[in-house]
Amino acid sequence: MGDPHLLSSAHPTAAASSSARKHPGPIDERLAASDPSPSFAKRPRVAAEPPASGGCVPYVEADVRALVSMAGGMYPLARAEALRGLTAVLEKVDPSSRVSAGITECCYKCAVELMRDDDNGVRLAVVRLVDACARNFSAKLDFDANGYGDLMDMIFLQLSSMARDMCTQVRMEAFAALGKMRRVSECVLLQSLYKKVIKTDSMGVSIINGQKLPPKLKIPCAAGIFSHGIEDEFYQVRRTACKSLGALAKFSTQYTEKALDLLMDMMNDDMEAVRLQTLEALFHMATYGYLSVQEKHMHMFLGLLVDANALIRDAARKIFGLINMPKLQIFKSAVDGLITSLEKYPEEQDIYGILFSIGKNHGSFSANIAKHLAKEITMASDGELILDKSRVKALLIVSISAPFSDDKHKKLDIPSIIFSRAIPLLEKVSCALGGEVNQDSLLSYLCHKGGMPFWENRSVSAEFGESESCNVETVEIDAHIENTAKETKCLDEVLVMQSMKSILEIVEGAWTMRMSCNVCEVRTILRTCKEELRLLAENSSGSVGAFLRFLSEYLDAILFIVEIWQLIQLDNPYTFGLTSLDILLEKLDMSVRRMEYCYVGLNRVLEVQVLELSLIAHLCRLSKIAVCSKLVLGKLLWVINRLEDLCADGSCELSDFSREIKKACDTNPTGDNLIGSINNLFQLFRLKPRTDFGMLKMINVVLRVCDNDSENPLQYICELPVGVSFKISLWNVSSHHRLWLCMTIGESMQHTFLDFSCFGGNDEVKSGSMVVPLYATPKACSFVLRVCVVMECPSAGISTHHGDGGPSDYVVQLSDELDVYFVSAVQW
Amino acid sequence: MAIECLVLGAGQEVGKSCVVVTIGGKRVMFDCGMHMGYHDHRHYPDFARALTAWGAPDFTTAISCVVITHFHLDHIGALPYFTEVCGYHGPIYMTYPTKALAPFMLEDYRKVTMDQRGEEEQYSYEDILRCMKKVILDLSVIPMDLKQTVQVDKDLVIRAYYAGHVIGAAMIYAKVGDAAMVYTGDYNMTPDRHLGAAQIDRLMLDLLITESTYAKTIRDSKHAREREFLKAVHKCVSSGGKVLIPTFALGRAQELCMLLDDYWERMDLKVPIYFSAGLTIQANVYYKMLIGWTSQKIKESHAVHNPFDFKHVCHFERSFINNPGPCVLFATPGMISGGFSLEAFKKWAPSEKNLITLPGYCVSGTIGHKLMCGKPTRIDYKDTHIDVRCQIHQLAFSPHTDSKGIMDLTEFLSPKHVILVHGEKPQMAFLKERIESELGMPCYFPGNNESVSIPTTQNLKMSATERFITSCAVEQGKRSLHKRNLICRTGLSEVIGSDEEAAEGVLLMEKHKSRKILCEDELLEVLGMERHLVQFEPMVSRIVAAVESELQRAKAADLDSDGK
């Protein structure tokens, strides 16, 4: 069972001792084999923070040892601090590294020992440490599944026992940690919902790895932990419990059913925050398709639709749009509930959208409704059935949604009268479809189905007048966009990824079109795609959001390249002065630079992608000047070297395009044949946008000035310095980034280095305020100062710019430009 | 030293809670309740028998103090009897809300005794009046706050912890010297709308005396019960029916009203909610003042809006009972045994649109009990007949903790011994089994007038020299390093031994001096003596030689005799 690779690399004593082990596991030998007396004396002050060099194994080991022994100390504050230190160490350690397993187990042991500590602070730190351990263990699990499953169950049980603590913070933290568990067996999960101990044969987990659990950690300690959590006195705990309850739903359907019962009860909670969190958990479950309501839940759900609180109503409706209703009766009562809600709150027009998506999700049910409605319409004599009534409107929307439903295999025949009656509701239908569907084509569809041929002809002539080929293309794209837009409604990562992929496919298609087709058309497609991405990005956050922004940057660059290429081919290249080509080239450079430097955690594939774009940019520049500039050539070489570097270990391949450029550069260092073959090279370039983005983060800066607008300017005295106080928030900026505050008045510019070492916050967000003196105020009664934050790009020593005191290399702008208004204090 | 625990009431039964604990020579009486079910000598705890057993002249000298955990009659009802008839004049401790609300309960009780005058009385209602005065006027009744440590006398210390259950309910921690114990009274581990969950610190306890009303039951989530209740009420009022909620004045009424008020707010209902005046409204005034003893949410929000100012509760007059249209009415008493709830019941029961909600427990003989036992269509009460066509909903709210809560608390406190009171015998036996097997604590559930003696640990105070401590620390440091190393190497499969390791030293006890622990080599210095060495010479070989020569000689002698 033991890993021979590990053993052979280990110290001989360790290897010898390991043979005596009862249960050899993937445990680090290096940690154990080293000198048993670490140099405490040399590092007398082992602070809680981990060493800066997280990768340096011996230090981590010494730190862990010191901290573990301190965790056994006498004073509770010191114990808690030591545990926090261990947590920090664990966070720094790469879970895939070999040293991690040993350290994690060591920390875990230490945490378990202190689980029943008398001090609240220590127990709190224990929970956090166990959480960190669980994360590392489960990360390890991805590399080698070696019996850690039982261990994860045990950690779940241990955290559960902490979730009944008397201290509120401990309970909260324990529930949060439970929600983050990444692998739990079903029986343990189910037990966490029931207070009564479930007796089954599979409960025999009390013996783990041949080692008996401590007596208090049998499965009963998880019993009903969530029932307790949602009954907690403190709403913070209840909220966390609800969140975790929903988060764990992905592991088991049986669990989800029971958890739904608990969550439904939470809708009577007296705190709004808890109710909203519950709805969020339900929404989460619904997006993953785990949510299936039953009749017993309907009373509660329908109550939510007429809740006095608008937020609750809104959240409840969103869930309705996603859930799966097994019975026609439930479906009808849901529709009725929505209609009641609509009658009570007529201003909430998004209910129509929800009705549409409910209908769409349950095609056969809505077809049923449509049939009844058609009967009602035909039965009613004129004037009796007023279309303005919200009930009829709502039912029409539901009926009209049936043809859009996914169960196409069933033949849903919707009476044509429904279509004709739905024409006045055109706007609502198109809104429900995401607002992106062409209203005209929708109208023609409705008319066609409703049996009014006149409208069909007109709309075709109005819209698709241009050419046959173009027509086909646009319709196709429309269909694509329709798909993506529908999916935008669910802000779920999975769906976002799907729409992103389909957008990228369109982009790829557009790129291949660029040679054969009109550039304008390509431009339109790219712009539409960019708009789509922007919509998606607005609704997502985290790595996905960052990647979407990265992609729209990428599309920008592609757009520039297409336009530049066109200009190069059209224009006489030998013109003087600033042309639109120069501007475009500059824009392209900026765009590439932003991709290169404004994102943290760019993985190799993406970096290769960016570098290739930068190759293209340089090529464009070369072809524009048509003479081999040494500077540009130098940059080109640098990029190629970097590319080679990245592809050296074989994880990705150098593309034909890059290889050809390399060849051209190698054969002729002056780069003469490069210029000749630019056109060919350009043809070689293949657009292959990637979608694996890893942990991408975007560097972002928000700059604000306190109490200043054009109505309320700052005062100054001419030609004397004036201080401007800024509030700055930085996202994902770390200490090696060099940021500058760039202040411009007309032509003159002042750069001030941004020292954010004193800013408060964590690695992700830092914020602080600072007063920056503006030295040269102009001799004027008023002026506008334009301020932005820029970041230096260390571009491999090739520097062109040598300002006085300003940033030394190329810069990228990180924040929006901000206007600061000044007015002279002395009027003259 | 031992803790002696004498159970005077609530031993293997529910009612007349009264436990006297002798701890470190101090006698403390926890609760002084009466049994509502009996009207004979079993009505009160048998104080006289206890007094003779103690051999004390009177109760005031025998008992250091009385501590009342909360204002329910089965915890405070015998107090007037004890003070006025038995003549106890020592200090009585109770929390502020208990002190404020106890007179209400006693007054209520006094009214009841007035009705039952014909029975044999053990004390008159004047006694109750006097006792109430005592409580109100602060005569020997000392209020205490949560987590306030009260020094009863030189040795005895008591402290109250939050118990949930009813407003002002407390768990009592008592300590004399090294011996410590907790008496829980009634408590609730799950919070409700207006009260929090029981809350206590991790204490080093020799004994835990806990209630065990639900020793075997594990209750499901209260949310489900709330949901059912709200659903029933909502359905009734939306179809134009009237809802009658007979309740006890304190606790349940506030709880349910908060629930309804909140629901009304959320659902934007306009149906009026009424309180039938009297005790409930008066109690609401008290609740508004006792915010510090309510649940977290109320504590946080009362500055903005006092939750006991119910928004949807309207002014009520008796004539409203005949008004048409839906409404919700809270009326006392809870078991529909008379009063206004009976009046409303008579009026509303014949209509099937209306709804009556019943409390969780009703004494037999009351209308409430009849309704609970199955739905009758016709009830004869005194000389009137009531047709019962209305819907009936049973509320199962209980302010007692369930079996899981008891186990959780016991596990959290980890006392050395557990005593169960305030429960039914078979269930108690079941819980005792669980505690002993799962938590490994000895557990007892004595009957009334039985006593249990529990040994306590006694700690000796002694000083240690600096050198001894340093050497211990060094030893431990070395050992722990060694051990950590081991953990890193063998991982989880290795079972860690206990952290406590023995250290070697010499205990020096001299007359008139404090005890001291020294290092071995320090001893001589302290005693001022020289080291004497005694050496033992190995003598074995010489003995062996002697034995052998002896044997040889014997052999030779044998041979000699054979030859002869």
mmCIF file of C-alpha atoms in Angstrom, chain A residues 551-653:
data_model
loop_
_atom_site.group_PDB
_atom_site.id
_atom_site.type_symbol
_atom_site.label_atom_id
_atom_site.label_comp_id
_atom_site.label_asym_id
_atom_site.label_seq_id
_atom_site.Cartn_x
_atom_site.Cartn_y
_atom_site.Cartn_z
ATOM 1 C CA LEU A 551 -12.460 37.808 -23.014
ATOM 2 C CA SER A 552 -14.084 41.083 -23.909
ATOM 3 C CA GLU A 553 -10.619 42.614 -23.871
ATOM 4 C CA TYR A 554 -9.585 39.810 -26.173
ATOM 5 C CA LEU A 555 -12.457 40.516 -28.532
ATOM 6 C CA ASP A 556 -11.430 44.168 -28.562
ATOM 7 C CA ALA A 557 -7.982 43.163 -29.666
ATOM 8 C CA ILE A 558 -9.373 40.902 -32.387
ATOM 9 C CA LEU A 559 -11.562 43.717 -33.577
ATOM 10 C CA PHE A 560 -8.567 46.051 -33.774
ATOM 11 C CA ILE A 561 -6.543 43.485 -35.636
ATOM 12 C CA VAL A 562 -9.286 43.014 -38.195
ATOM 13 C CA GLU A 563 -9.593 46.737 -38.720
ATOM 14 C CA ILE A 564 -5.853 47.312 -38.836
ATOM 15 C CA TRP A 565 -5.450 44.579 -41.353
ATOM 16 C CA GLN A 566 -8.047 46.135 -43.545
ATOM 17 C CA LEU A 567 -6.393 49.537 -43.309
ATOM 18 C CA ILE A 568 -2.987 48.106 -44.051
ATOM 19 C CA GLN A 569 -4.306 46.480 -47.154
ATOM 20 C CA LEU A 570 -6.233 49.522 -48.320
ATOM 21 C CA ASP A 571 -4.156 52.515 -47.345
ATOM 22 C CA ASN A 572 -1.049 53.785 -48.861
ATOM 23 C CA PRO A 573 1.359 52.908 -46.089
ATOM 24 C CA TYR A 574 3.683 55.811 -46.800
ATOM 25 C CA THR A 575 1.723 58.628 -45.235
ATOM 26 C CA PHE A 576 2.965 61.007 -42.633
ATOM 27 C CA GLY A 577 1.494 62.239 -39.412
ATOM 28 C CA LEU A 578 -0.953 60.606 -37.071
ATOM 29 C CA THR A 579 -3.389 58.454 -38.978
ATOM 30 C CA SER A 580 -6.250 56.310 -37.841
ATOM 31 C CA LEU A 581 -3.927 53.378 -38.300
ATOM 32 C CA ASP A 582 -1.583 54.779 -35.669
ATOM 33 C CA ILE A 583 -4.425 55.220 -33.297
ATOM 34 C CA LEU A 584 -5.640 51.700 -33.893
ATOM 35 C CA LEU A 585 -2.153 50.299 -33.429
ATOM 36 C CA GLU A 586 -1.828 52.158 -30.181
ATOM 37 C CA LYS A 587 -5.212 50.862 -29.078
ATOM 38 C CA LEU A 588 -4.233 47.321 -29.932
ATOM 39 C CA ASP A 589 -1.032 47.675 -27.940
ATOM 40 C CA MET A 590 -2.985 48.966 -24.990
ATOM 41 C CA SER A 591 -5.443 46.160 -25.224
ATOM 42 C CA VAL A 592 -2.756 43.492 -25.335
ATOM 43 C CA ARG A 593 -0.922 45.133 -22.500
ATOM 44 C CA ARG A 594 -4.052 45.169 -20.385
ATOM 45 C CA MET A 595 -4.538 41.477 -20.962
ATOM 46 C CA GLU A 596 -0.957 40.839 -20.082
ATOM 47 C CA TYR A 597 -0.707 42.846 -16.895
ATOM 48 C CA CYS A 598 -4.153 43.527 -15.465
ATOM 49 C CA TYR A 599 -4.917 39.936 -14.602
ATOM 50 C CA VAL A 600 -3.431 37.917 -11.793
ATOM 51 C CA GLY A 601 -3.172 34.181 -12.100
ATOM 52 C CA LEU A 602 -3.073 34.045 -15.897
ATOM 53 C CA ASN A 603 -2.425 30.422 -16.715
ATOM 54 C CA ARG A 604 -0.025 29.206 -19.326
ATOM 55 C CA VAL A 605 -2.572 28.671 -22.078
ATOM 56 C CA LEU A 606 -3.984 32.117 -21.695
ATOM 57 C CA GLU A 607 -0.562 33.675 -21.541
ATOM 58 C CA VAL A 608 0.399 31.977 -24.799
ATOM 59 C CA GLN A 609 -2.779 33.311 -26.281
ATOM 60 C CA VAL A 610 -1.963 36.850 -25.178
ATOM 61 C CA LEU A 611 1.614 36.601 -26.383
ATOM 62 C CA GLU A 612 0.476 35.536 -29.819
ATOM 63 C CA LEU A 613 -1.739 38.554 -29.979
ATOM 64 C CA SER A 614 1.208 40.668 -29.023
ATOM 65 C CA LEU A 615 3.190 39.030 -31.860
ATOM 66 C CA ILE A 616 0.424 40.040 -34.236
ATOM 67 C CA ALA A 617 0.487 43.561 -32.857
ATOM 68 C CA HIS A 618 4.201 43.827 -33.465
ATOM 69 C CA LEU A 619 3.814 42.404 -36.940
ATOM 70 C CA CYS A 620 1.188 45.010 -37.700
ATOM 71 C CA ARG A 621 3.514 47.705 -36.511
ATOM 72 C CA LEU A 622 6.324 46.345 -38.666
ATOM 73 C CA SER A 623 4.160 46.178 -41.703
ATOM 74 C CA LYS A 624 2.941 49.710 -41.129
ATOM 75 C CA ILE A 625 6.375 51.254 -41.109
ATOM 76 C CA ALA A 626 7.615 48.695 -43.596
ATOM 77 C CA VAL A 627 11.099 49.071 -42.272
ATOM 78 C CA CYS A 628 12.524 46.792 -39.681
ATOM 79 C CA SER A 629 12.748 48.886 -36.584
ATOM 80 C CA LYS A 630 15.277 47.547 -34.173
ATOM 81 C CA LEU A 631 13.070 48.303 -31.248
ATOM 82 C CA VAL A 632 10.064 46.449 -32.569
ATOM 83 C CA LEU A 633 12.252 43.557 -33.620
ATOM 84 C CA GLY A 634 13.732 43.402 -30.159
ATOM 85 C CA LYS A 635 10.309 43.201 -28.647
ATOM 86 C CA LEU A 636 9.304 40.546 -31.119
ATOM 87 C CA LEU A 637 12.276 38.457 -30.122
ATOM 88 C CA TRP A 638 11.514 38.898 -26.478
ATOM 89 C CA VAL A 639 7.971 37.691 -26.981
ATOM 90 C CA ILE A 640 9.156 34.676 -28.948
ATOM 91 C CA ASN A 641 11.640 33.768 -26.251
ATOM 92 C CA ARG A 642 8.961 33.998 -23.672
ATOM 93 C CA LEU A 643 6.685 31.804 -25.781
ATOM 94 C CA GLU A 644 9.387 29.208 -26.146
ATOM 95 C CA ASP A 645 9.959 29.362 -22.452
ATOM 96 C CA LEU A 646 6.310 28.678 -21.777
ATOM 97 C CA CYS A 647 6.149 25.802 -24.188
ATOM 98 C CA ALA A 648 9.477 24.351 -23.088
ATOM 99 C CA ASP A 649 8.023 21.726 -20.801
ATOM 100 C CA GLY A 650 5.643 20.488 -23.448
ATOM 101 C CA SER A 651 2.463 21.464 -21.667
ATOM 102 C CA CYS A 652 1.418 23.428 -24.713
ATOM 103 C CA GLU A 653 2.653 23.571 -28.230
#
